[in-house]
mmCIF file of C-alpha atoms in Angstrom:
data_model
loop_
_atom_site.group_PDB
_atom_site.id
_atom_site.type_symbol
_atom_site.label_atom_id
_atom_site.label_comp_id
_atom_site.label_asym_id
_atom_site.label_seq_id
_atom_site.Cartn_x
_atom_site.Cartn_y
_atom_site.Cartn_z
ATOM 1 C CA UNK A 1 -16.705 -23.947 19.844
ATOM 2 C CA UNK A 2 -17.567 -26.263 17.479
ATOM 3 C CA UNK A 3 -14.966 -27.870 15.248
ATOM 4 C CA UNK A 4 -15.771 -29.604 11.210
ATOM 5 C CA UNK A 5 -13.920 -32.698 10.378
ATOM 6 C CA UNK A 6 -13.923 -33.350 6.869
ATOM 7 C CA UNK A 7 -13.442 -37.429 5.456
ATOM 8 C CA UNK A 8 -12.357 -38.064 1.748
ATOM 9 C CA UNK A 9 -12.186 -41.867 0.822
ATOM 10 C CA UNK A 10 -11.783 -43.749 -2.034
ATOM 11 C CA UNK A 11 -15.059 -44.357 -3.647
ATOM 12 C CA UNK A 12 -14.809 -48.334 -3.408
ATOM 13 C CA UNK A 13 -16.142 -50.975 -0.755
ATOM 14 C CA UNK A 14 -13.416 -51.109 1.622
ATOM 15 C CA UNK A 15 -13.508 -47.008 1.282
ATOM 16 C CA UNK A 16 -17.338 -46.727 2.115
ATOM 17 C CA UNK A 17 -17.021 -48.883 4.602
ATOM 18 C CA UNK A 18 -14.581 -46.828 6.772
ATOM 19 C CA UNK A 19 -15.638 -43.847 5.761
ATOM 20 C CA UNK A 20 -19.151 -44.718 7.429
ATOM 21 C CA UNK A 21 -17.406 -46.460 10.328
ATOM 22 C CA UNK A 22 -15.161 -42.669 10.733
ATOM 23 C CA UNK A 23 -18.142 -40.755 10.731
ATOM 24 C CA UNK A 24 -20.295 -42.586 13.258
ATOM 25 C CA UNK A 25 -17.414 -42.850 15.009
ATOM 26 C CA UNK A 26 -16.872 -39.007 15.170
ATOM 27 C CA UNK A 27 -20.706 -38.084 15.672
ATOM 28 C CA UNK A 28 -20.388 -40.291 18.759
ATOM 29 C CA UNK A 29 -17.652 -37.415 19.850
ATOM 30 C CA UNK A 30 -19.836 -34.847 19.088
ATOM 31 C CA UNK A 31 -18.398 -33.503 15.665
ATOM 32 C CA UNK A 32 -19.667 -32.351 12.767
ATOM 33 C CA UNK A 33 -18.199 -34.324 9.640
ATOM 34 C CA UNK A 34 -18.435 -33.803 5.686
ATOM 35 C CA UNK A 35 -17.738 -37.296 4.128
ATOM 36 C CA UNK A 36 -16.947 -37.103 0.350
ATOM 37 C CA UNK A 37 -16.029 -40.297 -2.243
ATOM 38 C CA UNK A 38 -13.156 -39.496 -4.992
ATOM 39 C CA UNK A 39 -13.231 -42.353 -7.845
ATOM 40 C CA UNK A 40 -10.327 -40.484 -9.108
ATOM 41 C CA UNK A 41 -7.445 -37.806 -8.302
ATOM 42 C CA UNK A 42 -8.815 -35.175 -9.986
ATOM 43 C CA UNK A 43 -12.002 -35.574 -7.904
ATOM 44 C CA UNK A 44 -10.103 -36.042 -4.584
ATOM 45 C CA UNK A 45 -8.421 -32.683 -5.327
ATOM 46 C CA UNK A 46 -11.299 -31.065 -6.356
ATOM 47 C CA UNK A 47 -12.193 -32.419 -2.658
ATOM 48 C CA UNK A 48 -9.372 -31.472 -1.078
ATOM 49 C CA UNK A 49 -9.484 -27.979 -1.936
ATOM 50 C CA UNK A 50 -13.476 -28.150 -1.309
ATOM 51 C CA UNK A 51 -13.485 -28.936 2.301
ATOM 52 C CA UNK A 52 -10.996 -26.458 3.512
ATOM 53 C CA UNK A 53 -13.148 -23.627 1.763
ATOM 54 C CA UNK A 54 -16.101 -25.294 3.359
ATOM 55 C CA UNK A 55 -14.907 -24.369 6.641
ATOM 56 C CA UNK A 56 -13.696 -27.802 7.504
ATOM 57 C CA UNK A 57 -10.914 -27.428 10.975
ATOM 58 C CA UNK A 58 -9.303 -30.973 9.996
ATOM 59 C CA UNK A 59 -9.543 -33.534 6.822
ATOM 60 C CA UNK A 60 -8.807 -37.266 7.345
ATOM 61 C CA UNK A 61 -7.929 -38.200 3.820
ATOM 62 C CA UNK A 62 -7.189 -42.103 2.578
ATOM 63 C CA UNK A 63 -5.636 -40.906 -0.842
ATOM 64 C CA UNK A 64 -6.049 -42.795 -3.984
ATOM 65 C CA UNK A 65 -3.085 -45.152 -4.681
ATOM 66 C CA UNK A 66 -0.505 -43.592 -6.559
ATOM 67 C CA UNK A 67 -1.983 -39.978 -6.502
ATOM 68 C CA UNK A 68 -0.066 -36.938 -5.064
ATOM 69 C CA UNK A 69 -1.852 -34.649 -3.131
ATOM 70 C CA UNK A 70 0.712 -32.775 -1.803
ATOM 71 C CA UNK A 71 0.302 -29.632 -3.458
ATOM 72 C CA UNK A 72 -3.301 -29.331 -3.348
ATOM 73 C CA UNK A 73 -2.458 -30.140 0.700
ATOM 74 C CA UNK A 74 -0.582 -26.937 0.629
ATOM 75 C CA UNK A 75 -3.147 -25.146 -0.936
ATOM 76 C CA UNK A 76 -5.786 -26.044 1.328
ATOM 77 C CA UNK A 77 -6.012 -24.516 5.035
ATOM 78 C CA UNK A 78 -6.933 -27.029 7.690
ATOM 79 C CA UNK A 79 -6.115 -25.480 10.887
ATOM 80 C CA UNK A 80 -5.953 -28.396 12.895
ATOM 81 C CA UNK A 81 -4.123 -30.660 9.855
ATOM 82 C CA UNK A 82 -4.549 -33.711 8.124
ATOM 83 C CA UNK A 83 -4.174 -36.993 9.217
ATOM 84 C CA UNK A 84 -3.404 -39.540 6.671
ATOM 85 C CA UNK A 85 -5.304 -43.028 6.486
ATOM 86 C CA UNK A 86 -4.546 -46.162 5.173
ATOM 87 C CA UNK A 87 -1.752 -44.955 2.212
ATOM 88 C CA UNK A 88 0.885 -42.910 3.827
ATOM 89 C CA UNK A 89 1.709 -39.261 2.335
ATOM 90 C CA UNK A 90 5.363 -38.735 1.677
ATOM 91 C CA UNK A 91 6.995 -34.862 2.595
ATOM 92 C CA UNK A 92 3.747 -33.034 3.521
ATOM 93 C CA UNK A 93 3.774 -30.294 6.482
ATOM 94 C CA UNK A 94 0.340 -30.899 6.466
ATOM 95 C CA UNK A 95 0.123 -33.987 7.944
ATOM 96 C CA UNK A 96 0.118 -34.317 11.541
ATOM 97 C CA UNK A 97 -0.640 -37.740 12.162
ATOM 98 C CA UNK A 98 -1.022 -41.543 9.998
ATOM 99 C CA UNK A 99 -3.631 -44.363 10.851
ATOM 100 C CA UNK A 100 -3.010 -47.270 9.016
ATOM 101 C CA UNK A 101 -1.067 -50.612 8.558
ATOM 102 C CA UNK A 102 2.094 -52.288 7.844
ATOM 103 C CA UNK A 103 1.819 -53.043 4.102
ATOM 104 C CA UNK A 104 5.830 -54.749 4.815
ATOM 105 C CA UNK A 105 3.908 -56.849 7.253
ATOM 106 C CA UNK A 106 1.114 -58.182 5.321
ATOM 107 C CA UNK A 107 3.554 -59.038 2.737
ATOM 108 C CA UNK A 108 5.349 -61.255 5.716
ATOM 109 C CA UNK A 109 1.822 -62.607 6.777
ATOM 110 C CA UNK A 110 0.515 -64.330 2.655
ATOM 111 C CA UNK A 111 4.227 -65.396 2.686
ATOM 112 C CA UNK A 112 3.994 -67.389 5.843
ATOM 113 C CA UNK A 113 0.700 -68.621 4.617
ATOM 114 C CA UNK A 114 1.968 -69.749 1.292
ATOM 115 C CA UNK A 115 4.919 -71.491 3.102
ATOM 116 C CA UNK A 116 2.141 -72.994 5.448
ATOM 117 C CA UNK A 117 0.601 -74.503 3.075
ATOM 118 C CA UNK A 118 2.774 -75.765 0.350
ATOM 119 C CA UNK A 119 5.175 -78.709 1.183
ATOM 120 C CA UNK A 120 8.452 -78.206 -1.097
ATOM 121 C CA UNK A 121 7.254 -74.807 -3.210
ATOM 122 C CA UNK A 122 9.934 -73.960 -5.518
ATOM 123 C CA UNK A 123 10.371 -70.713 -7.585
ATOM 124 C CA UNK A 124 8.792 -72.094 -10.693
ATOM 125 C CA UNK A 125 5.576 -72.741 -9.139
ATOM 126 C CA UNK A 126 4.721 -69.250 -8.276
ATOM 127 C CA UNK A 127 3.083 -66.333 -9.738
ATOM 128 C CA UNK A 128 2.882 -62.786 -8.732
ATOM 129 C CA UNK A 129 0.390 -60.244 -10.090
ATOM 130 C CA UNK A 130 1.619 -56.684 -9.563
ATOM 131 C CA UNK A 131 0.401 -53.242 -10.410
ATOM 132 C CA UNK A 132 1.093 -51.808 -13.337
ATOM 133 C CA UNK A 133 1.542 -48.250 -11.697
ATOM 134 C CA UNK A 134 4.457 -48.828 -8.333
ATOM 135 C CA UNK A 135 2.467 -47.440 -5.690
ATOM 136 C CA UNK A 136 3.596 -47.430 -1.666
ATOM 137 C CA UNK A 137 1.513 -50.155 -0.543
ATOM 138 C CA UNK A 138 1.206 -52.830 -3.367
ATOM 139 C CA UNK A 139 5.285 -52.299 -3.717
ATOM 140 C CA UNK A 140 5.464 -52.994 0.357
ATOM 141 C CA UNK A 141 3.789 -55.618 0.586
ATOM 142 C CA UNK A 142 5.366 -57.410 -2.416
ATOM 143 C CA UNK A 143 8.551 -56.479 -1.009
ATOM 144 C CA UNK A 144 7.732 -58.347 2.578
ATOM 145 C CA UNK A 145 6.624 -61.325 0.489
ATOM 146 C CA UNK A 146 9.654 -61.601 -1.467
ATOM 147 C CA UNK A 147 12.035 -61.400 1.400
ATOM 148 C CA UNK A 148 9.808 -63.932 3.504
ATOM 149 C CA UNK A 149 9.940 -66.697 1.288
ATOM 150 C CA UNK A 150 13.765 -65.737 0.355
ATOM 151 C CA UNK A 151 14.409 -66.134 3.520
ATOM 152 C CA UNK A 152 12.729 -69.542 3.358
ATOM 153 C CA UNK A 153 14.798 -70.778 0.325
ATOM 154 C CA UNK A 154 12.230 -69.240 -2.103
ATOM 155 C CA UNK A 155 13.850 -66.997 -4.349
ATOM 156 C CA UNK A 156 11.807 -65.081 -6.322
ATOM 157 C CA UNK A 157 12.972 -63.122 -9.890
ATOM 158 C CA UNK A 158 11.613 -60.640 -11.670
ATOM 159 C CA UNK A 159 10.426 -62.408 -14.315
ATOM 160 C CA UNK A 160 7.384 -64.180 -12.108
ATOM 161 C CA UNK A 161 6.498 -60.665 -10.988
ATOM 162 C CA UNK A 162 3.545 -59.773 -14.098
ATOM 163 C CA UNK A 163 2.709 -56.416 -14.013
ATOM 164 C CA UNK A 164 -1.448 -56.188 -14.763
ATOM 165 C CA UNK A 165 -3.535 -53.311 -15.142
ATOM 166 C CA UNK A 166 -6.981 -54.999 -15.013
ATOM 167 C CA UNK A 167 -8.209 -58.474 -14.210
ATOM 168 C CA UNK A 168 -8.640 -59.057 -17.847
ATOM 169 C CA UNK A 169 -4.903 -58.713 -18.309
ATOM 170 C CA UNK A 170 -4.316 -61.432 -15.320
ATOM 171 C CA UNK A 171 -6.423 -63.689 -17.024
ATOM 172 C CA UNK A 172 -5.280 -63.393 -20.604
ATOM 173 C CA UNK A 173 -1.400 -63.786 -19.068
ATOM 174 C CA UNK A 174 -2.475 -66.559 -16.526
ATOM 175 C CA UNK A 175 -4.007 -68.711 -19.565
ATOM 176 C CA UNK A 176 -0.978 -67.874 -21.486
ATOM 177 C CA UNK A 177 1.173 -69.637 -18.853
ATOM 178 C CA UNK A 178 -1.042 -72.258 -18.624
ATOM 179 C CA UNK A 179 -0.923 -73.350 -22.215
ATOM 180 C CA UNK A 180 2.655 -72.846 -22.114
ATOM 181 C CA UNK A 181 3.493 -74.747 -18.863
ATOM 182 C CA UNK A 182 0.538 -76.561 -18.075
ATOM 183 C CA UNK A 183 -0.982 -76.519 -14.326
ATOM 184 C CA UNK A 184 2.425 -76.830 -12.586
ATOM 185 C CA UNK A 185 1.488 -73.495 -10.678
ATOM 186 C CA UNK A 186 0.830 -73.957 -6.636
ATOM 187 C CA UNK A 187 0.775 -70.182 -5.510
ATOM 188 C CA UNK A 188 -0.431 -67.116 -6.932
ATOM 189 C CA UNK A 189 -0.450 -63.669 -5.464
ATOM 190 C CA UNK A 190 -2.411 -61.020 -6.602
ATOM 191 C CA UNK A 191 -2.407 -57.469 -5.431
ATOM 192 C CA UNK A 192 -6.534 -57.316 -5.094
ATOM 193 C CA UNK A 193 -9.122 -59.521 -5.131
ATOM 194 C CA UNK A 194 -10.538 -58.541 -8.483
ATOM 195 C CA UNK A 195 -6.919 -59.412 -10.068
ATOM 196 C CA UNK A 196 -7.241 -62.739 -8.485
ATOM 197 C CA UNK A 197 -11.056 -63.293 -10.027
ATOM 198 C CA UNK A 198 -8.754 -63.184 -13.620
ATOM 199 C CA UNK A 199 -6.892 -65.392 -12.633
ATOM 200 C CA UNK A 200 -9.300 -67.631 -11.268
ATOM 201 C CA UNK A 201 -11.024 -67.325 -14.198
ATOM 202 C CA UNK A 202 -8.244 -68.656 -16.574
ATOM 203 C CA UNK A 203 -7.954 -71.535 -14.374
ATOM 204 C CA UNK A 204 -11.918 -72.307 -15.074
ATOM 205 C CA UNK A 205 -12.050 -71.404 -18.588
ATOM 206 C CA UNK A 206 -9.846 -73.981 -19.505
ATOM 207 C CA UNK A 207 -12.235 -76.515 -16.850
ATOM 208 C CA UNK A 208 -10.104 -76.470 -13.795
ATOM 209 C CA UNK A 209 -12.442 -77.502 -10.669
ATOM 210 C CA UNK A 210 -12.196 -75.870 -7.248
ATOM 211 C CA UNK A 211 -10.282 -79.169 -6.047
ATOM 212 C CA UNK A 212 -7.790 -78.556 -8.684
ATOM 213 C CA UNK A 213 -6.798 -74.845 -7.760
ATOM 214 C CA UNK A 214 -3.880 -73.667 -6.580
ATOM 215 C CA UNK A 215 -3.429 -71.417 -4.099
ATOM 216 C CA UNK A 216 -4.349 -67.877 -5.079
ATOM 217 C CA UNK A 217 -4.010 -65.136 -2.569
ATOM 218 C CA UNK A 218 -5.274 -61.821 -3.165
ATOM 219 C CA UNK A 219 -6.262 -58.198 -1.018
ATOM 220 C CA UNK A 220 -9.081 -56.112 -0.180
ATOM 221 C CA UNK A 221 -11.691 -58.783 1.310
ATOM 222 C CA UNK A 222 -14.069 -57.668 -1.711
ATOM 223 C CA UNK A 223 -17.247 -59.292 -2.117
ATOM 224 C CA UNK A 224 -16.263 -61.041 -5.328
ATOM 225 C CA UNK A 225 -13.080 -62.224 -3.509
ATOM 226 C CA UNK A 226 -15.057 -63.602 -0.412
ATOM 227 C CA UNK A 227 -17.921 -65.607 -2.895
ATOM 228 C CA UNK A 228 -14.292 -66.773 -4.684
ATOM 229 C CA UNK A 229 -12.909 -67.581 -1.136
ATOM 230 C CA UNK A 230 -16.748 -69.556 -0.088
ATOM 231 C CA UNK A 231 -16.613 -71.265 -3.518
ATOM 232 C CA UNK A 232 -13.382 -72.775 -2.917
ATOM 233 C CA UNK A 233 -11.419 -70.854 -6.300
ATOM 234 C CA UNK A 234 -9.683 -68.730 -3.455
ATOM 235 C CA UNK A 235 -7.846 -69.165 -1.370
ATOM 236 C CA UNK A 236 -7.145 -66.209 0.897
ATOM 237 C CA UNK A 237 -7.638 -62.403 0.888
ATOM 238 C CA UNK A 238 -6.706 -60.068 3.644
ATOM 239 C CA UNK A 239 -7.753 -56.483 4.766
ATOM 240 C CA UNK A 240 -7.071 -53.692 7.525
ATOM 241 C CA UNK A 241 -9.266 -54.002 10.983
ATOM 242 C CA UNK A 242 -11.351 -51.334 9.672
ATOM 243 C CA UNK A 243 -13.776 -51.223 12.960
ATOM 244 C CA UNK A 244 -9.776 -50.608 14.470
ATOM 245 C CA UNK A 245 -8.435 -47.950 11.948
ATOM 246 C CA UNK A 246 -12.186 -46.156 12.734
ATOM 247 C CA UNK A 247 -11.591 -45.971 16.129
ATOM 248 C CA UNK A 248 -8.312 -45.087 16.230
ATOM 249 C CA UNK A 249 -8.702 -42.067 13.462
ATOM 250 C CA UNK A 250 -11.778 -40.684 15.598
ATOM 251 C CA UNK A 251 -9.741 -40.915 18.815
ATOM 252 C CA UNK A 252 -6.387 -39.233 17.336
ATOM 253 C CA UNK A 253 -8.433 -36.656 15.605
ATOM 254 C CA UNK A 254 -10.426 -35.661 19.036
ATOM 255 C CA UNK A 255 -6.768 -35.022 20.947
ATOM 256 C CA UNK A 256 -5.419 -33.410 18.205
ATOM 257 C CA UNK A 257 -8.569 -30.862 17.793
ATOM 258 C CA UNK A 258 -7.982 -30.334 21.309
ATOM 259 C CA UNK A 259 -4.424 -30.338 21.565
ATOM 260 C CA UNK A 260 -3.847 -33.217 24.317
ATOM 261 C CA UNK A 261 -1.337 -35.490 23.908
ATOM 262 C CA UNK A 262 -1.809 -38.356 21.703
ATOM 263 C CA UNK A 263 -0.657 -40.815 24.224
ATOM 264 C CA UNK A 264 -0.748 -44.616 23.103
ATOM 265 C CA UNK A 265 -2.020 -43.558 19.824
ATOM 266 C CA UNK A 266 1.519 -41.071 19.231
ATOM 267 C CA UNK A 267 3.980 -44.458 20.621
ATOM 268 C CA UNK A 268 4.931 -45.108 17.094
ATOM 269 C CA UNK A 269 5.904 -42.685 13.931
ATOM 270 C CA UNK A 270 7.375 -42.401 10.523
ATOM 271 C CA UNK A 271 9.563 -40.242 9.480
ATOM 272 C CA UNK A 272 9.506 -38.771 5.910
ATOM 273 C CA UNK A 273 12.151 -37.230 3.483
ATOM 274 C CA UNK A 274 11.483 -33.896 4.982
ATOM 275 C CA UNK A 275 12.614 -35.091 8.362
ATOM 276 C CA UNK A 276 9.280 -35.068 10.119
ATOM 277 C CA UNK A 277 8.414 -37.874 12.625
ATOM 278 C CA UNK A 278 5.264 -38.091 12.117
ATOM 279 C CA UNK A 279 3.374 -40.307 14.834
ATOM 280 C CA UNK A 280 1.441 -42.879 14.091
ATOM 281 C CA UNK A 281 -0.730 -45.975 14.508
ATOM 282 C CA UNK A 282 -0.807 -49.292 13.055
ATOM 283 C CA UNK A 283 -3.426 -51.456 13.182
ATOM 284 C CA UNK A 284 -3.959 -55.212 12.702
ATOM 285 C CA UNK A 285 -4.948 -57.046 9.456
ATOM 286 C CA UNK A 286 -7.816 -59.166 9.038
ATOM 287 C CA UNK A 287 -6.721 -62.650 7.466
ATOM 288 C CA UNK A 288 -9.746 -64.377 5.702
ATOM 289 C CA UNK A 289 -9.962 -68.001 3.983
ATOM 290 C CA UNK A 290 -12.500 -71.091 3.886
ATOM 291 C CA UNK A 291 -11.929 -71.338 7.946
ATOM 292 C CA UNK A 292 -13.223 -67.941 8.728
ATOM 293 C CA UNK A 293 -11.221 -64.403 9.954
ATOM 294 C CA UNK A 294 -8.452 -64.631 12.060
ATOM 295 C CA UNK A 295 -7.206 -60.793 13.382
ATOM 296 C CA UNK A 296 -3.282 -60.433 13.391
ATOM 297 C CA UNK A 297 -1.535 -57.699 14.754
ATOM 298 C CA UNK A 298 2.206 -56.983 13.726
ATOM 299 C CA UNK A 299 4.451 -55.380 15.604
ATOM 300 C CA UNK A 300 6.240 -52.167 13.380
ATOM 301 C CA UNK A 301 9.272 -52.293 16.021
ATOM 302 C CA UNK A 302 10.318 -55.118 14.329
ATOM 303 C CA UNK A 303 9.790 -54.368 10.515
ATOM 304 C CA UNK A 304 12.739 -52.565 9.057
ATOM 305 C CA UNK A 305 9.914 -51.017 6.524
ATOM 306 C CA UNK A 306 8.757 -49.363 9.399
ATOM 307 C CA UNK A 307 11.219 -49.206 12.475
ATOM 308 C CA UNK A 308 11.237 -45.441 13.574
ATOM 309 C CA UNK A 309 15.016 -46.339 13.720
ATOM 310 C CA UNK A 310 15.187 -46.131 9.979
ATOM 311 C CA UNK A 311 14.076 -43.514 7.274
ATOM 312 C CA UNK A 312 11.138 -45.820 5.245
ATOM 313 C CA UNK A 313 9.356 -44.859 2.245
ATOM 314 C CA UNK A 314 6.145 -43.189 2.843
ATOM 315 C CA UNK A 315 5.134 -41.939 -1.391
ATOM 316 C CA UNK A 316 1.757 -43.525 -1.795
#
């Protein structure tokens, strides 16, 4: 018998790129797949929906940040289920398994890097660009942050968090500080690359050279964010092991088409509001900055955000 696997990603670069790295990765096990972009959630449900009439046994869905496709989940009939990649989806019977990463952790991970390398960093000299729209994983690994450098003496307060919806926003409130404050600012966290490209750019409007940056993290290993990170305006961006997550998604969805035990992929879980455990895998994150990539694997058993001891959060 042969079984259809059907892939939705987010239409961006990280989401091509494991969507291509999925498929090739399932062809090698001899499945046919249906790979499918959504640039919105709209489009993902149209997906959704799509791919079960299509025929598809199983969907392996990354869903957009901040969308809920629960209900269209329900709709949908994939006989084999849906495993959830990269953002986790909160009270769904239709999920049977999650691939992805500790968002808590990564938060842990810029924190230690900030701490690393700034001598004496006190709360005034920091800056954190959030999402507008809370979402699971930008709120994670925000969270991780804030309690890592708390824990350090840094205390962080709500008014340092600026909540951005584009990088033009970043850099029109980033040059606002400036004028007010002046340069005082040594670290600066941004929840993607492209936030931290306005921010950059407020820094160079107003003729700040690369020697004169400060720090300025940011997420997603874009292309922009790697030229930043070669120029020397960035400092450090981070991603998922996508080669990893590939594997891993292929593998889980292969046992579970043929119902044998998950083994060292099922080790870990979540559990959601519903009650389910849910297993799971998490994979390691790809740190990058002006000395190259350095792969960093975090251990869930001891992340309270995602001990299978406690209930954690899993709405996207």
């Amino acid at each position: 018998m042969s079984y259809k696997i059907g892939i939705i990603m987010p239409n961006t670069e990280n989401g091509i790129e494991l969507g291509a790295l999925i498929e090739d990765e399932l062809a090698g096990l001899g499945y046919e797949t249906d790979l499918q972009y959504a640039d919105n959630e709209e489009q993902q449900e149209i997906w959704i929906q799509g791919l079960s009439d299509a025929g598809n046994d199983m969907l392996i869905l990354w869903a957009l940040e901040g969308s809920d496709p629960r209900e269209t989940l329900e709709r949908a009939s994939y006989e084999k289920g849906v495993i959830a990649l990269v953002t986790p989806i909160k009270d769904s019977a239709s999920v049977v398994y999650y691939a992805g990463v500790d968002y808590y952790g990564v938060g842990y991970l810029q924190a230690e890097y900030i701490l690393q390398n700034i001598e004496d960093l006190v709360s005034e000299e920091m800056v954190f660009f959030a999402p507008q729209a809370r979402g699971f994983s930008p709120d994670q690994v925000l969270e991780g942050l804030k309690e890592t450098l708390e824990t350090n003496g840094v205390i962080v307060s709500e008014d340092q968090i600026l909540r951005v919806e584009n990088r033009y926003m970043a850099q029109e409130y980033m040059q606002n500080l400036l004028n007010a404050n002046g340069a005082i600012y040594k670290a600066i966290w941004c929840y993607t690359d492209e936030i931290a490209a306005g921010a950059i750019e407020a820094w160079t409007n107003l003729g700040f050279a690369p020697s004169d940056m400060p720090l300025i993290i940011g997420y997603e290993a874009t292309e922009e964010g790697l030229a930043n990170i070669a120029a020397g305006l960035q400092s450090m961006t981070v991603k998922p092991d996508y080669e990893d997550l590939a594997n891993a998604a292929a593998e889980a969805a292969d046992k579970l088409m043929s119902d044998e035990p998950l083994g060292d992929l099922g080790e870990d879980y979540i559990i959601d509001g519903i009650g389910q455990e849910i297993p799971a895998y998490f994979g390691p994150w790809v740190i990058i900055d002006k000395e190259g990539e350095q792969i960093v694997e975090i251990d869930p058993e001891t992340d309270p955000e995602t001990d299978p001891e406690t209930d954690p959060e899993t709405d996207p």
